[in-house]
Amino acid sequence: MQEVNKLLEKLIGLRINHTNRVVDMQCFTIGTFNLADSKNQINIENEFSLHIQAPWRFTNESQILIGSNDLYEQSDETAEYDSNFNWDVKNANLRDVKINKLLSKNNLLIETAIIDSFGGLILQFKDNLKLTIFPNISSKSENEFWRLLDNIDESKSHLVICSTGIEGI
């Protein structure tokens, strides 16, 4: 667990820059660094990528701002039920809309990063904003909860938190 905490410490002071989604997996890019290519052109790269496949939520001190299951709700919270609603269309669901709004209106600079004994992760930001990932399955079959990719040193394994334990570190 010491190596995991050492890796998570590298996130402190970095900012969540961008998010996208692959089906229901939420992906965040964290931090930036400059990388020169073979033509000495500078490219801005992300230091880390966080891929989440377990339930998660963004909260402040008094409410859930976004939950992973908002993916299955229409983006218009006042709309009547639509049996033809397709949650997988980009920005057609409540999660996509709310998370893009949250990222555009907040500087999500990571102040603390804590893993719990069940593989849950809490990222704390300023203004009492918090991203909490909470594995919620007791089965020991192979279930990936989240992974952290180190994009600076790609020779390192990914940190993978799954139902069978911690892999890659």
CSV table of C-alpha atoms in Angstrom, one decimal:
chain,number,residue,atom,x,y,z
A,1,MET,CA,0.0,0.0,0.0
A,2,GLN,CA,3.0,2.3,0.6
A,3,GLU,CA,3.8,2.3,-3.2
A,4,VAL,CA,0.2,3.1,-4.0
A,5,ASN,CA,0.2,6.1,-1.6
A,6,LYS,CA,3.5,7.2,-3.1
A,7,LEU,CA,2.0,7.2,-6.6
A,8,LEU,CA,-1.1,9.0,-5.4
A,9,GLU,CA,1.0,11.7,-3.8
A,10,LYS,CA,2.2,12.6,-7.3
A,11,LEU,CA,-1.4,13.7,-8.0
A,12,ILE,CA,-1.4,16.4,-5.3
A,13,GLY,CA,-1.2,19.9,-6.9
A,14,LEU,CA,-2.2,18.6,-10.3
A,15,ARG,CA,-5.5,19.5,-12.0
A,16,ILE,CA,-8.1,17.5,-13.7
A,17,ASN,CA,-8.0,18.9,-17.2
A,18,HIS,CA,-10.4,17.0,-19.3
A,19,THR,CA,-12.9,14.1,-19.3
A,20,ASN,CA,-14.4,11.8,-21.8
A,21,ARG,CA,-16.4,8.6,-21.6
A,22,VAL,CA,-16.0,5.2,-23.3
A,23,VAL,CA,-19.4,3.6,-23.0
A,24,ASP,CA,-19.9,3.9,-19.2
A,25,MET,CA,-16.2,4.2,-18.2
A,26,GLN,CA,-15.4,7.8,-17.2
A,27,CYS,CA,-11.9,8.9,-18.1
A,28,PHE,CA,-10.1,11.9,-16.6
A,29,THR,CA,-6.8,13.4,-17.7
A,30,ILE,CA,-4.7,14.9,-14.9
A,31,GLY,CA,-1.8,17.4,-15.0
A,32,THR,CA,0.2,18.4,-18.0
A,33,PHE,CA,3.8,18.3,-19.2
A,34,ASN,CA,5.6,19.4,-22.4
A,35,LEU,CA,7.0,16.8,-24.6
A,36,ALA,CA,9.2,17.5,-27.7
A,37,ASP,CA,8.6,15.3,-30.7
A,38,SER,CA,11.2,14.3,-33.3
A,39,LYS,CA,10.8,17.7,-35.0
A,40,ASN,CA,11.3,19.6,-31.7
A,41,GLN,CA,7.7,20.6,-31.7
A,42,ILE,CA,6.3,20.9,-28.2
A,43,ASN,CA,3.2,18.9,-27.5
A,44,ILE,CA,1.3,19.2,-24.2
A,45,GLU,CA,0.7,15.8,-22.8
A,46,ASN,CA,-1.2,14.6,-19.7
A,47,GLU,CA,0.8,13.3,-16.7
A,48,PHE,CA,-1.9,10.8,-15.6
A,49,SER,CA,-5.1,9.3,-16.8
A,50,LEU,CA,-7.7,8.0,-14.4
A,51,HIS,CA,-10.2,5.4,-15.8
A,52,ILE,CA,-13.2,4.7,-13.5
A,53,GLN,CA,-15.4,1.6,-13.9
A,54,ALA,CA,-16.9,1.5,-10.3
A,55,PRO,CA,-19.6,3.8,-9.0
A,56,TRP,CA,-18.4,7.3,-8.3
A,57,ARG,CA,-19.7,10.7,-7.4
A,58,PHE,CA,-18.7,14.4,-7.1
A,59,THR,CA,-20.0,16.0,-4.0
A,60,ASN,CA,-19.7,19.3,-2.1
A,61,GLU,CA,-20.4,19.7,1.6
A,62,SER,CA,-24.2,19.3,1.2
A,63,GLN,CA,-25.1,17.5,-1.9
A,64,ILE,CA,-24.3,15.0,-4.7
A,65,LEU,CA,-23.4,17.1,-7.7
A,66,ILE,CA,-22.9,14.3,-10.2
A,67,GLY,CA,-23.3,10.5,-9.8
A,68,SER,CA,-22.1,7.8,-12.1
A,69,ASN,CA,-25.7,6.6,-12.7
A,70,ASP,CA,-26.7,10.1,-14.0
A,71,LEU,CA,-25.5,8.5,-17.3
A,72,TYR,CA,-28.9,6.8,-17.5
A,73,GLU,CA,-30.9,10.0,-17.1
A,74,GLN,CA,-31.9,12.5,-19.9
A,75,SER,CA,-29.9,15.7,-19.9
A,76,ASP,CA,-33.1,17.7,-19.5
A,77,GLU,CA,-34.2,17.0,-16.0
A,78,THR,CA,-37.6,18.4,-16.6
A,79,ALA,CA,-38.3,16.3,-19.7
A,80,GLU,CA,-41.0,13.6,-19.6
A,81,TYR,CA,-40.0,9.9,-19.7
A,82,ASP,CA,-38.8,9.0,-23.2
A,83,SER,CA,-38.7,5.3,-24.0
A,84,ASN,CA,-36.4,6.0,-26.9
A,85,PHE,CA,-33.8,7.8,-24.8
A,86,ASN,CA,-30.3,6.7,-25.8
A,87,TRP,CA,-27.9,7.4,-22.9
A,88,ASP,CA,-24.9,6.5,-25.0
A,89,VAL,CA,-25.2,9.5,-27.2
A,90,LYS,CA,-22.6,12.1,-26.2
A,91,ASN,CA,-24.1,14.9,-24.1
A,92,ALA,CA,-27.6,13.5,-24.3
A,93,ASN,CA,-27.4,12.3,-20.7
A,94,LEU,CA,-27.3,14.1,-17.5
A,95,ARG,CA,-23.8,12.9,-16.5
A,96,ASP,CA,-22.1,14.2,-19.6
A,97,VAL,CA,-23.7,17.6,-19.3
A,98,LYS,CA,-23.1,18.0,-15.6
A,99,ILE,CA,-19.5,16.8,-15.7
A,100,ASN,CA,-18.6,19.1,-18.5
A,101,LYS,CA,-20.2,22.0,-16.7
A,102,LEU,CA,-18.3,21.1,-13.5
A,103,LEU,CA,-15.0,21.0,-15.3
A,104,SER,CA,-15.6,24.3,-17.1
A,105,LYS,CA,-16.6,26.2,-13.9
A,106,ASN,CA,-14.1,24.8,-11.4
A,107,ASN,CA,-10.4,24.5,-11.1
A,108,LEU,CA,-10.2,20.9,-10.0
A,109,LEU,CA,-6.8,21.1,-8.4
A,110,ILE,CA,-6.2,17.9,-6.3
A,111,GLU,CA,-5.4,18.7,-2.6
A,112,THR,CA,-5.5,15.2,-1.3
A,113,ALA,CA,-5.7,11.7,-2.7
A,114,ILE,CA,-6.6,8.8,-0.4
A,115,ILE,CA,-7.2,5.1,-1.1
A,116,ASP,CA,-9.1,3.0,1.4
A,117,SER,CA,-8.7,-0.6,2.3
A,118,PHE,CA,-11.5,-1.6,-0.1
A,119,GLY,CA,-10.0,0.0,-3.1
A,120,GLY,CA,-12.0,3.2,-2.9
A,121,LEU,CA,-10.4,6.5,-3.8
A,122,ILE,CA,-11.2,10.0,-2.6
A,123,LEU,CA,-9.8,13.0,-4.5
A,124,GLN,CA,-10.3,16.2,-2.5
A,125,PHE,CA,-10.4,19.6,-4.3
A,126,LYS,CA,-10.8,23.2,-3.0
A,127,ASP,CA,-14.3,24.5,-2.0
A,128,ASN,CA,-15.1,21.1,-0.4
A,129,LEU,CA,-15.5,19.4,-3.8
A,130,LYS,CA,-14.7,15.7,-3.7
A,131,LEU,CA,-14.6,12.8,-6.2
A,132,THR,CA,-15.3,9.6,-4.4
A,133,ILE,CA,-14.9,6.2,-6.1
A,134,PHE,CA,-16.4,3.3,-4.2
A,135,PRO,CA,-16.2,-0.3,-5.3
A,136,ASN,CA,-19.5,-2.0,-4.5
A,137,ILE,CA,-19.1,-5.6,-5.4
A,138,SER,CA,-18.1,-8.5,-3.1
A,139,SER,CA,-17.5,-11.1,-5.8
A,140,LYS,CA,-13.9,-12.1,-6.2
A,141,SER,CA,-14.3,-12.6,-10.0
A,142,GLU,CA,-12.1,-10.2,-12.0
A,143,ASN,CA,-13.8,-6.8,-11.7
A,144,GLU,CA,-11.8,-3.7,-12.4
A,145,PHE,CA,-12.8,-0.7,-10.3
A,146,TRP,CA,-10.3,2.0,-11.5
A,147,ARG,CA,-6.9,2.4,-12.9
A,148,LEU,CA,-4.3,5.2,-12.9
A,149,LEU,CA,-2.0,5.4,-15.9
A,150,ASP,CA,1.4,7.2,-15.6
A,151,ASN,CA,1.8,8.9,-19.0
A,152,ILE,CA,5.2,10.3,-18.2
A,153,ASP,CA,6.9,7.0,-17.5
A,154,GLU,CA,5.0,4.6,-19.7
A,155,SER,CA,7.5,1.9,-18.8
A,156,LYS,CA,5.8,1.6,-15.4
A,157,SER,CA,2.8,-0.6,-15.0
A,158,HIS,CA,-0.6,0.9,-14.6
A,159,LEU,CA,-2.0,1.0,-11.1
A,160,VAL,CA,-5.1,-1.2,-11.3
A,161,ILE,CA,-7.5,-1.6,-8.5
A,162,CYS,CA,-9.8,-4.5,-8.9
A,163,SER,CA,-11.9,-7.0,-6.9
A,164,THR,CA,-8.9,-9.4,-6.6
A,165,GLY,CA,-6.6,-6.6,-5.2
A,166,ILE,CA,-4.0,-4.2,-6.5
A,167,GLU,CA,-2.2,-4.9,-9.7
A,168,GLY,CA,0.6,-3.3,-11.6
A,169,ILE,CA,2.6,-1.8,-8.8
